[in-house]
JSON list of C-alpha atoms in Angstrom, two decimals:
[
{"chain": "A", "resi": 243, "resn": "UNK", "atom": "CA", "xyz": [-62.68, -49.27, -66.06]},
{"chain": "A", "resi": 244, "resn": "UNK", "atom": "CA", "xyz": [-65.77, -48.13, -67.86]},
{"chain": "A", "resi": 245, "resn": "UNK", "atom": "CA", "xyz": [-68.02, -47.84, -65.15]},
{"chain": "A", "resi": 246, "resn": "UNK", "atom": "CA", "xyz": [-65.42, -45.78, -62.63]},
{"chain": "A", "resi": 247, "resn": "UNK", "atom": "CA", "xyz": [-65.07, -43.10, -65.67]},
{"chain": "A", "resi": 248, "resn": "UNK", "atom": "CA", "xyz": [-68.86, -43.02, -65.77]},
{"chain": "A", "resi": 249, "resn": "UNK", "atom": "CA", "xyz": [-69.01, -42.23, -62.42]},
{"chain": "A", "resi": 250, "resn": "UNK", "atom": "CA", "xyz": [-66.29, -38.93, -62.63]},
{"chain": "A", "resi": 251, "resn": "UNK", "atom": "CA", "xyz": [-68.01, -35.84, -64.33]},
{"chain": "A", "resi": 252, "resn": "UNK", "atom": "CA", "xyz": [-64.81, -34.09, -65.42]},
{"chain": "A", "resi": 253, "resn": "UNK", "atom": "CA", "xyz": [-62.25, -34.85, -68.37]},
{"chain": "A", "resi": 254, "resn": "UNK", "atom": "CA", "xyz": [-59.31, -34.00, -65.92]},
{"chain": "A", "resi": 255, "resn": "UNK", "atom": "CA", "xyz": [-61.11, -36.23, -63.28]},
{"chain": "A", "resi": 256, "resn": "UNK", "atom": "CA", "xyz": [-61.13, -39.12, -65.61]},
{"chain": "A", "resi": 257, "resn": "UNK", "atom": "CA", "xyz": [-57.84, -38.70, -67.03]},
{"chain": "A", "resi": 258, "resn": "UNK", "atom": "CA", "xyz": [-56.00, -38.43, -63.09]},
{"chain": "A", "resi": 259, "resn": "UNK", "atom": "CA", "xyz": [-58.39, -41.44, -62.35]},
{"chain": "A", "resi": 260, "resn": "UNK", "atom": "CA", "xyz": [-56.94, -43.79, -64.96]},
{"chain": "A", "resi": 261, "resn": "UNK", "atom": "CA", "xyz": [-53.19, -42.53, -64.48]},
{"chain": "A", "resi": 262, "resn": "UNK", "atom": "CA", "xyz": [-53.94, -43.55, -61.09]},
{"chain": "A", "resi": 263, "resn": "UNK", "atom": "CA", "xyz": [-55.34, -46.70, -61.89]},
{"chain": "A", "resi": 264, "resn": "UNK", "atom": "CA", "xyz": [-52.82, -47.35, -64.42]},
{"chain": "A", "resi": 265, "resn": "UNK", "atom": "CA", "xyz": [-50.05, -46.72, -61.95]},
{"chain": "A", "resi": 266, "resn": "UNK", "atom": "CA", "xyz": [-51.50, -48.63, -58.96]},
{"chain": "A", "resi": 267, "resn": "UNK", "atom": "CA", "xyz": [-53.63, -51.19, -60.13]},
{"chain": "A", "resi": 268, "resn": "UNK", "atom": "CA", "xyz": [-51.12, -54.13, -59.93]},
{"chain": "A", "resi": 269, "resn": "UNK", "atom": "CA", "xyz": [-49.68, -52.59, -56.50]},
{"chain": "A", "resi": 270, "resn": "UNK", "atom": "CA", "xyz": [-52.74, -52.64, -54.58]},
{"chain": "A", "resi": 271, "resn": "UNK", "atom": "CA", "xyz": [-53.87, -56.31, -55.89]},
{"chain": "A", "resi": 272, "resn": "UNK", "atom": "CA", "xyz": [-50.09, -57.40, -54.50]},
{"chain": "A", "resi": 273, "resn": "UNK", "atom": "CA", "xyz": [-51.60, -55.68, -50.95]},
{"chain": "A", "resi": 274, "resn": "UNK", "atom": "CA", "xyz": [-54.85, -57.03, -51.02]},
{"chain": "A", "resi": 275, "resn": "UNK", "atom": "CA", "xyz": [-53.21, -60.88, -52.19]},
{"chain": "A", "resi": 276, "resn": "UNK", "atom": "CA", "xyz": [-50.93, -60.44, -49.66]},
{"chain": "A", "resi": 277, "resn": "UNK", "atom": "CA", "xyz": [-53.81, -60.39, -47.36]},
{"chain": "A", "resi": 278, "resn": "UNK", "atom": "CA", "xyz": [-56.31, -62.44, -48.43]},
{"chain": "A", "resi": 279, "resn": "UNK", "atom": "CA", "xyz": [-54.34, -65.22, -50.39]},
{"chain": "A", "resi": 280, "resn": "UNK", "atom": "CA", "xyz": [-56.89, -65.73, -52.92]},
{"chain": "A", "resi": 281, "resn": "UNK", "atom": "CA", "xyz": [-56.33, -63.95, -56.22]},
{"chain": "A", "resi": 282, "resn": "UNK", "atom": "CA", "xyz": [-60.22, -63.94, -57.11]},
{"chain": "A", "resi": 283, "resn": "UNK", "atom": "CA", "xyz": [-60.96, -61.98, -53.74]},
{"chain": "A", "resi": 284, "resn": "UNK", "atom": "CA", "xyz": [-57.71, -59.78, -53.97]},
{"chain": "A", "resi": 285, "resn": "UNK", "atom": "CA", "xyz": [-59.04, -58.71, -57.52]},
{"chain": "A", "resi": 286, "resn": "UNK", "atom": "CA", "xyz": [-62.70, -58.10, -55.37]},
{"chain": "A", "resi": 287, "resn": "UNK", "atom": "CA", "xyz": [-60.68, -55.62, -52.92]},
{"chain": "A", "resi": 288, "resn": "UNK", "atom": "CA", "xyz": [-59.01, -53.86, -55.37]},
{"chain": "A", "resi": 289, "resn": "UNK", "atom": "CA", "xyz": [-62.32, -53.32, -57.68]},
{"chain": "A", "resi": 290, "resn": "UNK", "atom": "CA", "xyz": [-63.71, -51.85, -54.27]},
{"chain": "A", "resi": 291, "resn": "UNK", "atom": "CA", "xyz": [-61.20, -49.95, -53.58]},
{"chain": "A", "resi": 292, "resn": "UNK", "atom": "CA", "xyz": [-61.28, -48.29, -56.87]},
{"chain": "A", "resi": 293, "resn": "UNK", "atom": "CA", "xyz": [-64.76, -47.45, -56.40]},
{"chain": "A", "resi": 294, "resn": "UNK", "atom": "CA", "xyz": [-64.18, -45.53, -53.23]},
{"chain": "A", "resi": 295, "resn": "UNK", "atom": "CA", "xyz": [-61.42, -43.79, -54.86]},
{"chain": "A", "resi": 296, "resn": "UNK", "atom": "CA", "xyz": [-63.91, -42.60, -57.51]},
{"chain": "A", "resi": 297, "resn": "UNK", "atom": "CA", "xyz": [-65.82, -40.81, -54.51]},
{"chain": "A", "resi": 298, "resn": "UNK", "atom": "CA", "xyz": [-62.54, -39.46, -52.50]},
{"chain": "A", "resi": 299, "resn": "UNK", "atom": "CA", "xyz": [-60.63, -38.64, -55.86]},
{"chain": "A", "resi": 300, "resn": "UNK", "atom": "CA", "xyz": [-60.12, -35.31, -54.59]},
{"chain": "A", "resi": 301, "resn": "UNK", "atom": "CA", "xyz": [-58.04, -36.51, -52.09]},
{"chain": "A", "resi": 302, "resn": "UNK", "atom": "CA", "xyz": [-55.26, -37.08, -54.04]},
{"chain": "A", "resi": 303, "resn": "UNK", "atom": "CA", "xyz": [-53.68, -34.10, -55.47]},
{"chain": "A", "resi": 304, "resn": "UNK", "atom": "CA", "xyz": [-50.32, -35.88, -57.12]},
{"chain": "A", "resi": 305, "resn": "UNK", "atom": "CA", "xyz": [-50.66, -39.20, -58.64]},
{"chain": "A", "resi": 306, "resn": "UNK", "atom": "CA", "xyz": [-47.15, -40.11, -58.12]},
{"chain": "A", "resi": 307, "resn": "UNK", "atom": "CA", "xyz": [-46.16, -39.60, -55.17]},
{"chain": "A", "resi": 308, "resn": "UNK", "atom": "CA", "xyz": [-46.09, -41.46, -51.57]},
{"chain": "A", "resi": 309, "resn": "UNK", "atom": "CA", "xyz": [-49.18, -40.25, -50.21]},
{"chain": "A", "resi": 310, "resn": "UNK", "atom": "CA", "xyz": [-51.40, -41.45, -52.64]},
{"chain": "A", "resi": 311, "resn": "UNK", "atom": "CA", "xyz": [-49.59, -44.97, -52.55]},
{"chain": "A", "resi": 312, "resn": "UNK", "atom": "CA", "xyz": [-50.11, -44.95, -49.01]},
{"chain": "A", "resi": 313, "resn": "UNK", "atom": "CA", "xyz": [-53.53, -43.80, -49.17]},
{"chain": "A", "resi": 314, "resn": "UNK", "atom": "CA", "xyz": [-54.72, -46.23, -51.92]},
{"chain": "A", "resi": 315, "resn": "UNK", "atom": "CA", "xyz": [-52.54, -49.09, -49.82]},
{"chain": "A", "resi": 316, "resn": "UNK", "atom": "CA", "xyz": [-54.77, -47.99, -46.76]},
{"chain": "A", "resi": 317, "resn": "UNK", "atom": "CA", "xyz": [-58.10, -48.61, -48.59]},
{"chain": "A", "resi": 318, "resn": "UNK", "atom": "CA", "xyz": [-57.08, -51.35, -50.02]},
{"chain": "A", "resi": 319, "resn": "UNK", "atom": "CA", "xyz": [-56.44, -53.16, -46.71]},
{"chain": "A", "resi": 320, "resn": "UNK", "atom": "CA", "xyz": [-59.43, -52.17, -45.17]},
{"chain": "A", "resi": 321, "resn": "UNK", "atom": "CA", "xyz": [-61.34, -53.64, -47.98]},
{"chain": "A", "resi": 322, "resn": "UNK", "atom": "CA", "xyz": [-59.20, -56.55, -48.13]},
{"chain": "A", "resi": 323, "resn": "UNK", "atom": "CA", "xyz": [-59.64, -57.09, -44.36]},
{"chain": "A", "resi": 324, "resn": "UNK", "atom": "CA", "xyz": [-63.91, -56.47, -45.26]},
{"chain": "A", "resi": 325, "resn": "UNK", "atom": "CA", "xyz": [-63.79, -59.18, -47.53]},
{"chain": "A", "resi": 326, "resn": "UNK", "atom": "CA", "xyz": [-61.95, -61.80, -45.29]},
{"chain": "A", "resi": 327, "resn": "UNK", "atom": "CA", "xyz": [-64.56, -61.12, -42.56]},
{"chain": "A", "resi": 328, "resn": "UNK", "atom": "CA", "xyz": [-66.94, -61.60, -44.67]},
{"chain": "A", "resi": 329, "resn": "UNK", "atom": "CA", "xyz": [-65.23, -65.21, -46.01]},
{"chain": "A", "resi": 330, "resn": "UNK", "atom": "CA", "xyz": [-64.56, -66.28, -42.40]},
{"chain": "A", "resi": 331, "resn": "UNK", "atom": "CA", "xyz": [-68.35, -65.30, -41.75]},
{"chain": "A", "resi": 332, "resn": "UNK", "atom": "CA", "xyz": [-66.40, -63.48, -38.81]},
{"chain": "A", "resi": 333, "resn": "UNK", "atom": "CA", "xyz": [-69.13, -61.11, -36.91]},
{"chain": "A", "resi": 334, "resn": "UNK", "atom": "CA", "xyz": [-68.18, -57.70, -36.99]},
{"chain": "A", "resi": 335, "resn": "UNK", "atom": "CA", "xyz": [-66.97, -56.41, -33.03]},
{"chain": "A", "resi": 336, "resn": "UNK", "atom": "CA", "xyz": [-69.78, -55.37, -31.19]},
{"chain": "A", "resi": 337, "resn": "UNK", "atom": "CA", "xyz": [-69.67, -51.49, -30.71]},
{"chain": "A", "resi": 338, "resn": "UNK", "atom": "CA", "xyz": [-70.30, -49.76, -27.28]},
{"chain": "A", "resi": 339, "resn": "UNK", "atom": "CA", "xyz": [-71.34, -46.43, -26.43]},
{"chain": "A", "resi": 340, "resn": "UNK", "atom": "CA", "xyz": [-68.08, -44.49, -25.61]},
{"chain": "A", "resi": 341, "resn": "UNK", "atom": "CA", "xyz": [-68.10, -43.19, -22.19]},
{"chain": "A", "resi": 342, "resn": "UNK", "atom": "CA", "xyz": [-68.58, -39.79, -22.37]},
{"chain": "A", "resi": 343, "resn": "UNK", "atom": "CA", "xyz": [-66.89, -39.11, -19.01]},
{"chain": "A", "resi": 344, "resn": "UNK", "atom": "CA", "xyz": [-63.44, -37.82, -18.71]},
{"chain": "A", "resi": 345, "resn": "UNK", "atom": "CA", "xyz": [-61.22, -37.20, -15.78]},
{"chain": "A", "resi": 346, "resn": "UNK", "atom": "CA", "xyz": [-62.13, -34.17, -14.60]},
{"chain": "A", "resi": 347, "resn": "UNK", "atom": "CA", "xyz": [-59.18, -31.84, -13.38]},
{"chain": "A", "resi": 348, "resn": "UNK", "atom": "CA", "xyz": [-56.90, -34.16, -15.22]},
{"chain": "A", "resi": 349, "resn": "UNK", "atom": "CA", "xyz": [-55.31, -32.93, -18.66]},
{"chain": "A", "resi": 350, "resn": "UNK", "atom": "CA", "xyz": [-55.53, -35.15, -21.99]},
{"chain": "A", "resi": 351, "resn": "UNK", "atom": "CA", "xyz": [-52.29, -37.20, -21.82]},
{"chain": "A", "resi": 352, "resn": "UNK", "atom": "CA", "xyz": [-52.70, -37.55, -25.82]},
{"chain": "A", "resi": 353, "resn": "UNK", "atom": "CA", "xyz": [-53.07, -33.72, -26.56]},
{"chain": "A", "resi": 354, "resn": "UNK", "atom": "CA", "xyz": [-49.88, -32.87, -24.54]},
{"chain": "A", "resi": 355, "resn": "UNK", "atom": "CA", "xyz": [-47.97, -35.39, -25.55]},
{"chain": "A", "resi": 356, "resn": "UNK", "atom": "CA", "xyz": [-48.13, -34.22, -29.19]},
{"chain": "A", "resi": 357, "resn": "UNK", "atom": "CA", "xyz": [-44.91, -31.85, -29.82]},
{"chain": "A", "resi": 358, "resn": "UNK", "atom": "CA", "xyz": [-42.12, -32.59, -32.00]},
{"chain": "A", "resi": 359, "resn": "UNK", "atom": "CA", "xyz": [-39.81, -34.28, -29.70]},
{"chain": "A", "resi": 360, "resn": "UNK", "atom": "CA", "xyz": [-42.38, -37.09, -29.02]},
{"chain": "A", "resi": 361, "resn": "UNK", "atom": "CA", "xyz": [-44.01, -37.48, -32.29]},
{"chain": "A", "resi": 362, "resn": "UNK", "atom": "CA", "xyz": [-41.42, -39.99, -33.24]},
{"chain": "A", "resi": 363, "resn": "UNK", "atom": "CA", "xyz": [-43.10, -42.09, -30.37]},
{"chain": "A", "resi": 364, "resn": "UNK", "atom": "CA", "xyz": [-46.16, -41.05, -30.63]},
{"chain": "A", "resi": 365, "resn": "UNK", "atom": "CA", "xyz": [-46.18, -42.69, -34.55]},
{"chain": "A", "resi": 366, "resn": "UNK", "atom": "CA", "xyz": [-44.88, -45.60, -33.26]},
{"chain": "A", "resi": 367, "resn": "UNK", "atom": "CA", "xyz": [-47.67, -46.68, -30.74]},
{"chain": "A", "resi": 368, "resn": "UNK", "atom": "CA", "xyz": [-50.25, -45.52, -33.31]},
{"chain": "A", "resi": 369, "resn": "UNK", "atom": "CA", "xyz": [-48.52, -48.06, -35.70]},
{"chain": "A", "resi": 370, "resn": "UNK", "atom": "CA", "xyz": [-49.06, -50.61, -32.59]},
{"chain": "A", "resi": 371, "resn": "UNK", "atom": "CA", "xyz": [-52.55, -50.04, -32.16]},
{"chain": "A", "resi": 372, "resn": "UNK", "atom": "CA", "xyz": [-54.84, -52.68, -33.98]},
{"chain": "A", "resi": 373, "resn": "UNK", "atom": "CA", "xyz": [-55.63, -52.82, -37.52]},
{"chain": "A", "resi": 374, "resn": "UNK", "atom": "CA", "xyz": [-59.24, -51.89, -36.73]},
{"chain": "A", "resi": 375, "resn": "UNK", "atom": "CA", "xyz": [-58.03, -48.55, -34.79]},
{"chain": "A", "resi": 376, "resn": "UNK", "atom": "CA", "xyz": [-55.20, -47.48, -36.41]},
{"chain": "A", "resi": 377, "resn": "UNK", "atom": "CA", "xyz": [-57.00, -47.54, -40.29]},
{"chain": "A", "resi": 378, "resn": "UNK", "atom": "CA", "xyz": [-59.22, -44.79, -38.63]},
{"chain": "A", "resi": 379, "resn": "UNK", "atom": "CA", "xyz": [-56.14, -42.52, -36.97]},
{"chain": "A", "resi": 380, "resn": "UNK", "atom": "CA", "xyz": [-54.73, -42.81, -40.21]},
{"chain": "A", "resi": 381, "resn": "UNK", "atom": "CA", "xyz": [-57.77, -41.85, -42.31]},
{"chain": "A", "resi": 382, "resn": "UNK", "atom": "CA", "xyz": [-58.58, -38.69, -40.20]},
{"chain": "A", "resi": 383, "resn": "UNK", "atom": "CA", "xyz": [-54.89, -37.32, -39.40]},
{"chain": "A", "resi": 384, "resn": "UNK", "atom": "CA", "xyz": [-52.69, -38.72, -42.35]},
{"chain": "A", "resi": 385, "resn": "UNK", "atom": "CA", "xyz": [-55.28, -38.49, -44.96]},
{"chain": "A", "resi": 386, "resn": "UNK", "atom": "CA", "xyz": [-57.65, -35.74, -43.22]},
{"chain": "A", "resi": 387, "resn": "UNK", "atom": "CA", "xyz": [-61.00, -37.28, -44.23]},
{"chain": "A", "resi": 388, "resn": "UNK", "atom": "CA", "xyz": [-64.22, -36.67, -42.26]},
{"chain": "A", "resi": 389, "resn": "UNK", "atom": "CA", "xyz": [-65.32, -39.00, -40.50]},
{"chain": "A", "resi": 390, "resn": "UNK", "atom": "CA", "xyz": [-68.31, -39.54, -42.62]},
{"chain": "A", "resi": 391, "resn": "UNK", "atom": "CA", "xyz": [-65.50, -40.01, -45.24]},
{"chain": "A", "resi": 392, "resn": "UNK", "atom": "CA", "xyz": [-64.24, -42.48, -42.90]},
{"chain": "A", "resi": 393, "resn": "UNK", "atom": "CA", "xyz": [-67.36, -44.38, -43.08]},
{"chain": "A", "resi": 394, "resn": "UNK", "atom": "CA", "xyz": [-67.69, -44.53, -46.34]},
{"chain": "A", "resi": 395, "resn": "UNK", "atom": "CA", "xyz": [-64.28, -45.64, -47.49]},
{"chain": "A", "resi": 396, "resn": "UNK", "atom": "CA", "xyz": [-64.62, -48.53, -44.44]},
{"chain": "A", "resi": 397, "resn": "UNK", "atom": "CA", "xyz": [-68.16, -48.83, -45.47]},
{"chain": "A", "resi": 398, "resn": "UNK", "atom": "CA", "xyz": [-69.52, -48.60, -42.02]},
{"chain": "A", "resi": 399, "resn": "UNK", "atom": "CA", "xyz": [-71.82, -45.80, -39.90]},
{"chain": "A", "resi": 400, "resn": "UNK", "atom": "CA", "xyz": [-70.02, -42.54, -38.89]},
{"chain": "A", "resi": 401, "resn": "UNK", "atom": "CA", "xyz": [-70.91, -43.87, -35.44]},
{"chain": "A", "resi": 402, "resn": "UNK", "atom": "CA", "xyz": [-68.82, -46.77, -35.69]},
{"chain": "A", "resi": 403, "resn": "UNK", "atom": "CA", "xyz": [-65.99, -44.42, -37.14]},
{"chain": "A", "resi": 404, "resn": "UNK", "atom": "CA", "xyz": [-66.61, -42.47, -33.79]},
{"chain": "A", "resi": 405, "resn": "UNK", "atom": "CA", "xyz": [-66.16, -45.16, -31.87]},
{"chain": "A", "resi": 406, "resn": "UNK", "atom": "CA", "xyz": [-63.22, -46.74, -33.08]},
{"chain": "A", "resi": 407, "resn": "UNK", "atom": "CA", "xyz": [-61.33, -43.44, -32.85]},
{"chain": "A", "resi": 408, "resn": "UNK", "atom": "CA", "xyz": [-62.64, -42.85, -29.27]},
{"chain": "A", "resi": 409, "resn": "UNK", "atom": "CA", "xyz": [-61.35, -46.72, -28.60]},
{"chain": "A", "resi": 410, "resn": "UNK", "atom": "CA", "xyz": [-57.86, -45.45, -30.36]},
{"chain": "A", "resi": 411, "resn": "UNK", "atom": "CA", "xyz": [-57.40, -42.09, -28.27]},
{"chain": "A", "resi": 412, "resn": "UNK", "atom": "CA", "xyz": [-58.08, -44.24, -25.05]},
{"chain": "A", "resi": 413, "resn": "UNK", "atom": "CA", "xyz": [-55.44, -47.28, -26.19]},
{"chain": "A", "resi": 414, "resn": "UNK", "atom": "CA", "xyz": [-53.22, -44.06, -26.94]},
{"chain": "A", "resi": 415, "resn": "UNK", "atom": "CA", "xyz": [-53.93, -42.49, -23.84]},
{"chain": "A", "resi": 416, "resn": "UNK", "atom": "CA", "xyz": [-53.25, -45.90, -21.82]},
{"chain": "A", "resi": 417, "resn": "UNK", "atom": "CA", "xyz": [-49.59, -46.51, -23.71]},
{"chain": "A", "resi": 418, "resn": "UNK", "atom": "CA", "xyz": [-48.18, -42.81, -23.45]},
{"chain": "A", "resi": 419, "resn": "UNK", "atom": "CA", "xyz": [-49.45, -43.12, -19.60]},
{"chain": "A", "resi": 420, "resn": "UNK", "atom": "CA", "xyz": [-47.25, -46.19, -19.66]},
{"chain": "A", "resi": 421, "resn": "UNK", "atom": "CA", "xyz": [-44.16, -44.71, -20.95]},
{"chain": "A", "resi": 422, "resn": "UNK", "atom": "CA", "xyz": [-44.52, -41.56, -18.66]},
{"chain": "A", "resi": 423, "resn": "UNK", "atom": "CA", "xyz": [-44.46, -43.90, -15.71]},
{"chain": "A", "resi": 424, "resn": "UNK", "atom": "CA", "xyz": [-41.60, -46.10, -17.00]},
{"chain": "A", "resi": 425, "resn": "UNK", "atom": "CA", "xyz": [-39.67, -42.97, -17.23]},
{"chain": "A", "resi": 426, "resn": "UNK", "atom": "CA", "xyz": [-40.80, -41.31, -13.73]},
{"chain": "A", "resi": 427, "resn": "UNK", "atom": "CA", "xyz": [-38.93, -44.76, -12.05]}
]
């Protein structure tokens, strides 16, 4: 705990740190065990996980409350998910170049699809997109980080951040198309 309160500068900084660490340390080893089935490793995950939270700390503006559990359950995960790739000597996916062409004439499905009536639905195929994708929706619209944030919380290149969002829209943009042709028969 020593070495994350060396890294904050401020009194207040260190003292919402270890209320936060306090609170959630036990909750986000039970994610990261519940993952990775190896105590030793889960204890790895949430040590890392802590250590990003000393460099997004302002992030979190109530300790108690539901958004930092779920934003402390989604680092956890992804760090969880690091370290079992990294067990499994599992290759990270190889990362294309996103196409930079678009439909032309043809509006973004995703963008008008986003009003209150569907954002019920539209929640619910973000929450069936892939672990890989969804992490990222959830870090830039839930959590609003950058998408150099991004990378460093997932601990990868803001290009890779790039592309998994661009993969996320398109997977998105391919189930709401889906949907809008079920309906149409």
């Amino acid at each position: 705990m020593l070495l994350y309160l060396s890294m904050l500068d401020t009194q207040t900084e260190k003292e919402k740190f270890t209320e936060i660490y306090e609170q959630y340390q036990h909750f986000c080893w039970y994610v990261a065990n519940g993952i990775l089935n190896d105590a030793h490793l889960a204890e790895d995950a949430v040590q890392e996980t802590f250590l990003a939270l000393t460099r997004h700390l302002d992030r979190v503006e109530q300790v108690d409350s539901p958004r930092t559990r779920k934003f402390l359950m989604t680092i956890v995960k992804s760090k969880a998910i690091d370290l079992l790739r990294k067990e499994k000597g599992e290759k990270a996916l190889l990362l294309e170049e996103p196409e930079q062409e678009k439909d032309k004439g043809q509006p973004d499905l995703l963008d008008s699809y986003i009003t209150q009536e569907n954002y019920n639905r539209l929640i619910a195929c973000i929450l069936e997109l892939d672990e890989i994708y969804r992490v990222v929706f959830e870090y830039k619209y839930l959590h609003q980080l950058t998408e150099k944030e991004i990378a460093d919380v997932l601990g990868i290149t803001t290009k890779a951040v790039n592309v998994r969002y661009y993969r996320a829209r398109r997977k998105l943009q391919e189930m709401i198309q889906g949907e809008v042709a079920s309906y149409g028969r």
